[in-house]
mmCIF file of C-alpha atoms in Angstrom:
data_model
loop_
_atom_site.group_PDB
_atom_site.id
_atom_site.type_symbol
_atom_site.label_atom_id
_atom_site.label_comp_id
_atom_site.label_asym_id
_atom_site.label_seq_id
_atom_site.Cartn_x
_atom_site.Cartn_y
_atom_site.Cartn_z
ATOM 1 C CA UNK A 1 48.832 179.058 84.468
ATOM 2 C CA UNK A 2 52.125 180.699 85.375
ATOM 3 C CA UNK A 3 53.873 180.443 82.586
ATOM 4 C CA UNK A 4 50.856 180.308 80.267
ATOM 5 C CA UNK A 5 51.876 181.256 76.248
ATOM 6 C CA UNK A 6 55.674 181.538 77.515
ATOM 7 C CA UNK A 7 58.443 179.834 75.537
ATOM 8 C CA UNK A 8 60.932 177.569 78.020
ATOM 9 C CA UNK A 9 64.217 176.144 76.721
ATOM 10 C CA UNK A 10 65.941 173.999 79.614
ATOM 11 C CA UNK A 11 69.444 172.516 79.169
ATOM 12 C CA UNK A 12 70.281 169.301 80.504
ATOM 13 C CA UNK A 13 66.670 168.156 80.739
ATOM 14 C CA UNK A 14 67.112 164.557 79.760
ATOM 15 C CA UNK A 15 67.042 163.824 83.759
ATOM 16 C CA UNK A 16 67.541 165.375 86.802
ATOM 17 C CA UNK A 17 66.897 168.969 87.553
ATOM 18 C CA UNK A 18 66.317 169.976 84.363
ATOM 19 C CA UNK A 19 64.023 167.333 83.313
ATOM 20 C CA UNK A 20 62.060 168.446 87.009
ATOM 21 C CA UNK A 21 62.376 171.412 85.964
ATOM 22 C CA UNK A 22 61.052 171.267 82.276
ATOM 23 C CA UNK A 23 57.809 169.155 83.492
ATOM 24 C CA UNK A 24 56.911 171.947 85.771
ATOM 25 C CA UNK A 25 57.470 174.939 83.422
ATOM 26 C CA UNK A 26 54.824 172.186 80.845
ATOM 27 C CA UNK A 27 52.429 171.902 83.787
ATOM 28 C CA UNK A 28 52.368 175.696 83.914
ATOM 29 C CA UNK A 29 51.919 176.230 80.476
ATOM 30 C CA UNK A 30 55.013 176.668 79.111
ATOM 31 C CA UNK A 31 55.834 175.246 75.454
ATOM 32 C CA UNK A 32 59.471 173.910 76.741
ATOM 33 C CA UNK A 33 61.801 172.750 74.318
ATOM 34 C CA UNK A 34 64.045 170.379 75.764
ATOM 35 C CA UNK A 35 67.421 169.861 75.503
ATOM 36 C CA UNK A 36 70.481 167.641 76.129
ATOM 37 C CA UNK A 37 73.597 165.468 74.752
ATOM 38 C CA UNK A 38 71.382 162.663 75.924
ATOM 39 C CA UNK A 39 68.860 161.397 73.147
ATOM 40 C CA UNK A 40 66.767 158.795 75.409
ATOM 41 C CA UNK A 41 66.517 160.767 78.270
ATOM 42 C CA UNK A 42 65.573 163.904 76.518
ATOM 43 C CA UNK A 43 62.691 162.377 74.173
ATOM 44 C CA UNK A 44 61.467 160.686 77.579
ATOM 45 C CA UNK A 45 61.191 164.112 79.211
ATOM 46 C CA UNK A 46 59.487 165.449 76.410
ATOM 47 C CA UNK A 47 57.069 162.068 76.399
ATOM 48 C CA UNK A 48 56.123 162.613 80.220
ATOM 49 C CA UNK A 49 55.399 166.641 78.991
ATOM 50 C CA UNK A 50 52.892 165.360 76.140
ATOM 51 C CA UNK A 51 51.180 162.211 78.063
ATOM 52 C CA UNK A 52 50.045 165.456 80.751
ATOM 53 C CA UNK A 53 48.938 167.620 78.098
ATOM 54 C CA UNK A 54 51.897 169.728 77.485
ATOM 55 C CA UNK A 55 53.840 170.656 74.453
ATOM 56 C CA UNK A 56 57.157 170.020 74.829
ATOM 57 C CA UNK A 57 59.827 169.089 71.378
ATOM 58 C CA UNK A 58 63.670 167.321 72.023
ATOM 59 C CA UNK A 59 66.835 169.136 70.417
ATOM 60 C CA UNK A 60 70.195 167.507 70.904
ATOM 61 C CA UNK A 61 72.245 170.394 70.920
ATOM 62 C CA UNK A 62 75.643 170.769 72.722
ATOM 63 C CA UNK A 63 75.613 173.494 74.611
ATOM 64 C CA UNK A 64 79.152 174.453 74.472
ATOM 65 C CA UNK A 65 79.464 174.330 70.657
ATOM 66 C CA UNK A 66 78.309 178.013 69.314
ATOM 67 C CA UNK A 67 77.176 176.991 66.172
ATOM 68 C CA UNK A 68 74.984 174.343 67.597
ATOM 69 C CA UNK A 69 73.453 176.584 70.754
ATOM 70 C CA UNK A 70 72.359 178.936 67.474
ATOM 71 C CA UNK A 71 70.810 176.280 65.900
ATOM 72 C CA UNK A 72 69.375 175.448 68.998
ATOM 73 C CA UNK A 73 67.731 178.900 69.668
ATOM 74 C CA UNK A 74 66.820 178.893 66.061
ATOM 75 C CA UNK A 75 64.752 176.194 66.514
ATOM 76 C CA UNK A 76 62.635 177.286 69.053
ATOM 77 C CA UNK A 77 61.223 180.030 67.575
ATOM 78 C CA UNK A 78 60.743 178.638 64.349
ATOM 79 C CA UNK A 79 58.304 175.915 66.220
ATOM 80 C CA UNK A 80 57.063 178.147 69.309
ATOM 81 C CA UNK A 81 58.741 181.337 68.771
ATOM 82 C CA UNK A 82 60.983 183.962 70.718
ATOM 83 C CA UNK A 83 62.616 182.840 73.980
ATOM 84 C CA UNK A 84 61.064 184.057 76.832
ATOM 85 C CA UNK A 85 62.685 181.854 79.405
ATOM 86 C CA UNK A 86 66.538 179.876 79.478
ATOM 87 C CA UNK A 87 67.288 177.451 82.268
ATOM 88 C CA UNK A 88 71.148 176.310 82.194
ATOM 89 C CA UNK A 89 71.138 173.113 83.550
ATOM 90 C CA UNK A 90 73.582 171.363 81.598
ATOM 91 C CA UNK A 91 76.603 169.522 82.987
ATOM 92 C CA UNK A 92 78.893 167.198 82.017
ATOM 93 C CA UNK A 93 79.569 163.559 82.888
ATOM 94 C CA UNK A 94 79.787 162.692 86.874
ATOM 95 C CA UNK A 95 83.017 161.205 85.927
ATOM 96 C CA UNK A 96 84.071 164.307 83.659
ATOM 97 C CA UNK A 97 83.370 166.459 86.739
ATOM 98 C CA UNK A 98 85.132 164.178 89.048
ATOM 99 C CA UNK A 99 89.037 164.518 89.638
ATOM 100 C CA UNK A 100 89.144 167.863 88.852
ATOM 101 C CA UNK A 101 89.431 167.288 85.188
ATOM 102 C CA UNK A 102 89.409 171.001 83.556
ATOM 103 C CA UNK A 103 87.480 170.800 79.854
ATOM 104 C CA UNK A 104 84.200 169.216 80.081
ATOM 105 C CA UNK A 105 83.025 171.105 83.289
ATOM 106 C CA UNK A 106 84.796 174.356 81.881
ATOM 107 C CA UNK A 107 83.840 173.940 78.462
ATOM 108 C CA UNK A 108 80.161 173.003 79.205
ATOM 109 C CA UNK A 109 79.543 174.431 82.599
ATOM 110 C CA UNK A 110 80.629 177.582 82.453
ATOM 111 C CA UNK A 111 81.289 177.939 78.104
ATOM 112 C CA UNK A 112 77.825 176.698 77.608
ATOM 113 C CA UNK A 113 76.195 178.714 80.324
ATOM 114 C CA UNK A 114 77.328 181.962 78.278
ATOM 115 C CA UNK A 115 76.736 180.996 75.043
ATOM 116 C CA UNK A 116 73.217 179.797 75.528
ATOM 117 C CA UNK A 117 73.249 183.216 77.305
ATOM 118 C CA UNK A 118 74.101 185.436 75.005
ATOM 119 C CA UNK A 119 72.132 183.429 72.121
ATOM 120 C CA UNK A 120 68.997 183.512 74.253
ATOM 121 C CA UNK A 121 69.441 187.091 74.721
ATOM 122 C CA UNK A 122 68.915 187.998 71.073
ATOM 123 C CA UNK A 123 65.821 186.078 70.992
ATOM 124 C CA UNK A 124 64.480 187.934 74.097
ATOM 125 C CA UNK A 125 65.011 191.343 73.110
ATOM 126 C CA UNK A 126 62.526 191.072 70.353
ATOM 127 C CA UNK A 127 59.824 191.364 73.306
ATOM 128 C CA UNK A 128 61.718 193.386 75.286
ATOM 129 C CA UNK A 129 61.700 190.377 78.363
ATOM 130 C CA UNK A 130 63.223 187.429 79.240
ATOM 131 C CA UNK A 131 64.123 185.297 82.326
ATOM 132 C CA UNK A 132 66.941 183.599 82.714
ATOM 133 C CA UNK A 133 67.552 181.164 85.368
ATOM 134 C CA UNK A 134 71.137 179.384 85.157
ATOM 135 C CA UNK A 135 71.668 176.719 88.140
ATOM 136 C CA UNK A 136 74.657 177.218 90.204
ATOM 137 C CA UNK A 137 75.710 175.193 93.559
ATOM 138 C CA UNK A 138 76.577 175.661 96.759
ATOM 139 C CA UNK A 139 79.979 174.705 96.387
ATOM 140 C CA UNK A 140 79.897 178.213 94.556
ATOM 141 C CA UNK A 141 79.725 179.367 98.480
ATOM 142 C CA UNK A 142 82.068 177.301 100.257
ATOM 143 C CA UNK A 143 84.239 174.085 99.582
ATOM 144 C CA UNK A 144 82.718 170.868 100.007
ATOM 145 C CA UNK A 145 85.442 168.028 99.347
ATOM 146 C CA UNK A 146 88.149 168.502 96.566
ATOM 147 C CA UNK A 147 85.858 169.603 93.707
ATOM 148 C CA UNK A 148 87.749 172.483 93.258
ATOM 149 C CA UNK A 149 87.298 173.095 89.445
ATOM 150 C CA UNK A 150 83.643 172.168 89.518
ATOM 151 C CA UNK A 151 83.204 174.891 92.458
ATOM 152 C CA UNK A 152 85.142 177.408 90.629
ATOM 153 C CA UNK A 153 82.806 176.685 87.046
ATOM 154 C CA UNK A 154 80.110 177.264 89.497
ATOM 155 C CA UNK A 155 80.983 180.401 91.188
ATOM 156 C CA UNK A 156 81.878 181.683 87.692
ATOM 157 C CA UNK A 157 78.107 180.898 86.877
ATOM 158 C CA UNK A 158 77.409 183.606 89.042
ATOM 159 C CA UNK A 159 79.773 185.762 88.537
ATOM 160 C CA UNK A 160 79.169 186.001 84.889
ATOM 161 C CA UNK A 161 75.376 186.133 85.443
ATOM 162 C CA UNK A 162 75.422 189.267 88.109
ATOM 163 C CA UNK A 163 78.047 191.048 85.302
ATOM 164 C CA UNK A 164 75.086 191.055 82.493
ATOM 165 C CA UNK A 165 72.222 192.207 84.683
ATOM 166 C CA UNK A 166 73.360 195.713 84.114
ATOM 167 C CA UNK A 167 73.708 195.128 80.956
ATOM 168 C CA UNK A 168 70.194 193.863 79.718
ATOM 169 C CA UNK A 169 67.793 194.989 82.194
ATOM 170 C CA UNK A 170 67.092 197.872 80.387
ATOM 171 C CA UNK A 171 65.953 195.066 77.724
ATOM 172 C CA UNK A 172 63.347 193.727 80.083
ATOM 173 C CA UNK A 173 65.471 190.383 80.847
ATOM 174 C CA UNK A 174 66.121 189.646 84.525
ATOM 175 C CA UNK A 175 68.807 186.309 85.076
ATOM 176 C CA UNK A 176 69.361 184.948 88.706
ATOM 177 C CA UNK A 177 71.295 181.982 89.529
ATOM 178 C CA UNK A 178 70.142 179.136 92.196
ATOM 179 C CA UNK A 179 72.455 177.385 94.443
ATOM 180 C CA UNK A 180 71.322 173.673 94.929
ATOM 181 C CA UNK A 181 72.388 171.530 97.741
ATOM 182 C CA UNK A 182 72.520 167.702 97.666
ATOM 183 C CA UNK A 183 69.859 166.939 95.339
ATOM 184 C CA UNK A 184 69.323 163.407 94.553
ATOM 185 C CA UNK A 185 69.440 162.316 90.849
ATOM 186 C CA UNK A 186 70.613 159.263 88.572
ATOM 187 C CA UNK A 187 74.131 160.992 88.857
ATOM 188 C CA UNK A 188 74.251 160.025 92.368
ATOM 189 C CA UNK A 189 73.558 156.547 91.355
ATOM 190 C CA UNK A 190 77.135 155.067 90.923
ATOM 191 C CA UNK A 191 78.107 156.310 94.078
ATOM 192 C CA UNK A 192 74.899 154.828 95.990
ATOM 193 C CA UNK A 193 75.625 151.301 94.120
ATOM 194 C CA UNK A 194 79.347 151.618 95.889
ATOM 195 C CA UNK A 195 78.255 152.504 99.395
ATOM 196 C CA UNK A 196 74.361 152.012 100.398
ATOM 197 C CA UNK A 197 74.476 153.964 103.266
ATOM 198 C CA UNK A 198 75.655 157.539 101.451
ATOM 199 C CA UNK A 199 72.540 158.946 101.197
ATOM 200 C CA UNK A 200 71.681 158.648 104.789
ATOM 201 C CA UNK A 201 74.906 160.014 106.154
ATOM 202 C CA UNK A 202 74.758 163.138 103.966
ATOM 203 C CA UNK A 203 71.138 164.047 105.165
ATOM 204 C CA UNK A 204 72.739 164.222 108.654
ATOM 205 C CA UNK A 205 74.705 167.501 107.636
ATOM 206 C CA UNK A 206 71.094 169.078 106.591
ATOM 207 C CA UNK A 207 69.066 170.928 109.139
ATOM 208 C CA UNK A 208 65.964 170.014 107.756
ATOM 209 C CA UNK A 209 66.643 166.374 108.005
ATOM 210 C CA UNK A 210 66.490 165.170 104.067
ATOM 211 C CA UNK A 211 68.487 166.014 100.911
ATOM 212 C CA UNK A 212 66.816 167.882 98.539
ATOM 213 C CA UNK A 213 64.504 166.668 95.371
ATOM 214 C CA UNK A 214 64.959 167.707 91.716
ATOM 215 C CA UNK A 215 61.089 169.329 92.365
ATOM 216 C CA UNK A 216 62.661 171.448 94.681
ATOM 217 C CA UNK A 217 64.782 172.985 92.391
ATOM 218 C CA UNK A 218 61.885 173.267 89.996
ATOM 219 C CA UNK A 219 59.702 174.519 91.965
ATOM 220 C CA UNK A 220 62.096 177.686 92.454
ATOM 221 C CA UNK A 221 62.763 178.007 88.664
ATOM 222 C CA UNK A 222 59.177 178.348 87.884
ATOM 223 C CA UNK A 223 58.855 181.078 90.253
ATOM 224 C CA UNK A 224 62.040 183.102 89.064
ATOM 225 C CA UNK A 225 60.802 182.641 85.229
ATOM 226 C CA UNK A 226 56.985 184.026 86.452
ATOM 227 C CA UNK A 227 56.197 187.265 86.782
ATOM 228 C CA UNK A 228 55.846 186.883 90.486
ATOM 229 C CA UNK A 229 59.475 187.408 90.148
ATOM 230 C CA UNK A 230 59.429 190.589 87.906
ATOM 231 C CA UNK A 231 61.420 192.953 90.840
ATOM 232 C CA UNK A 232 64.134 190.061 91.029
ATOM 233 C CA UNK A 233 66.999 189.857 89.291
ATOM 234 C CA UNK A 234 71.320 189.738 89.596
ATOM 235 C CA UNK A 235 70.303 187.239 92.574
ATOM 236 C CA UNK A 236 71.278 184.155 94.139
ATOM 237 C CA UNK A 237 69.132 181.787 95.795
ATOM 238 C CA UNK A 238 70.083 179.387 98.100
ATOM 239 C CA UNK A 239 68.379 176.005 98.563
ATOM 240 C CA UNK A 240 70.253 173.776 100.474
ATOM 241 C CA UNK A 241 67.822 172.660 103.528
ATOM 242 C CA UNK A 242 70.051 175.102 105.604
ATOM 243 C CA UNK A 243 73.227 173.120 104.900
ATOM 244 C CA UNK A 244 75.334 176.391 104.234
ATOM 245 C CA UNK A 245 74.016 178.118 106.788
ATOM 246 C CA UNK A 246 74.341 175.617 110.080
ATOM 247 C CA UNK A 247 77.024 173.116 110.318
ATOM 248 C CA UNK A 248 75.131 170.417 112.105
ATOM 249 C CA UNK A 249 77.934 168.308 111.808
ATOM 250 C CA UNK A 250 79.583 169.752 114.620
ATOM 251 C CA UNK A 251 76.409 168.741 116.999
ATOM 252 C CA UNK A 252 76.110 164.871 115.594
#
């Protein structure tokens, strides 16, 4: 077990990436508490977790209201104790990030990133370890489209992150930041419904031939909150099927 004993809290896991990502750190061992905005979804996450075996408990906490991330962190170590691993997966609405509305991507994205931050720190210095694991994008790198505030919450994700390394390495807490491609999750659903084909034309514009799967992402969480990853930290990993790094639109 990878992450056998270790205590996960995931944002956003009531679908998507973070619920991928909070059934993986279960299957590994992790007791995950699971959190999100979104009631169902996150006691469903938490149901898959405990029909495998795992131990897994739902807290609807906003994660851009201080008082409530607190409470949050509170929680999870009276019921499993300190943190030793925070994913930031949280987002806002699709149509919140859409348009380039400013307060709900801001407030949550990039707010709620450093608040559960700093929060989890505090619990992670009682062991003197901690990984931290706060999902970016890869419109962080380079513009895709007209989603210019949700690309500048993003690469202020990383910004932020590579700031505190220096700060609380010395505590024995690493945080990295991963940069997800297209990855296909009930957000994208809306848009699918409007145009069938959409999901086929934007694998086209990825090398390896696909979009990418909320597993994916997982799969490179658990690894960055394992001590396989010990030597890693203030890094950002890219996992985008290539998309960033060939432009295969120009040969279609």
């Amino acid at each position: 077990m990878r992450l056998g004993g270790k205590v996960s809290i995931v944002t956003g896991a009531g679908s998507g990436i973070g619920r991928a990502t909070a059934i993986r750190f279960a299957e590994e061992g992790s007791k995950v508490v699971v959190d999100d905005l979104n009631s169902p979804g996150g006691n469903e996450t938490v149901a898959r977790i405990t029909r495998q075996g795992g131990k897994a408990f739902f807290v609807n906490a906003d994660a851009s209201n201080p008082e409530e991330v607190q409470s949050l962190i509170n929680t999870a170590e009276q019921q499993y104790g300190p943190v030793d691993v925070l994913v930031n997966s949280a987002i806002p609405s699709n149509t919140a990030m859409a348009g380039n509305s400013w307060d709900a991507p801001v407030n949550v994205g990039l707010k709620g990133c450093w608040l559960c931050m700093q929060a989890a720190i505090k619990s992670m210095r009682k062991a003197r370890s901690g990984s931290i694991i706060n999902i970016s994008s890869v419109n962080a790198l380079m513009g895709f489209g007209n989603d210019h505030v949700y690309s500048g919450v993003k690469a202020g994700i990383i910004g932020m992150s590579r700031s505190l390394v220096g700060e609380v390495g010395k505590m024995g807490i690493r945080i990295n930041c991963i940069c997800p491609g297209t990855i296909v999750t009930e957000i994208w659903q809306p848009d699918i419904d409007r145009d069938p084909t959409l999901l086929e034309r934007l694998s086209k514009l990825y090398p390896v031939g696909r979009l990418g799967k909320p597993e994916d992402v997982a799969n490179l969480a658990l690894f960055l909150a394992s001590d396989e990853s010990s030597f890693i930290t203030g890094s950002v990993l890219i996992i985008d099927g290539g998309l960033t790094a060939s432009n295969v639109g120009f040969s279609i």
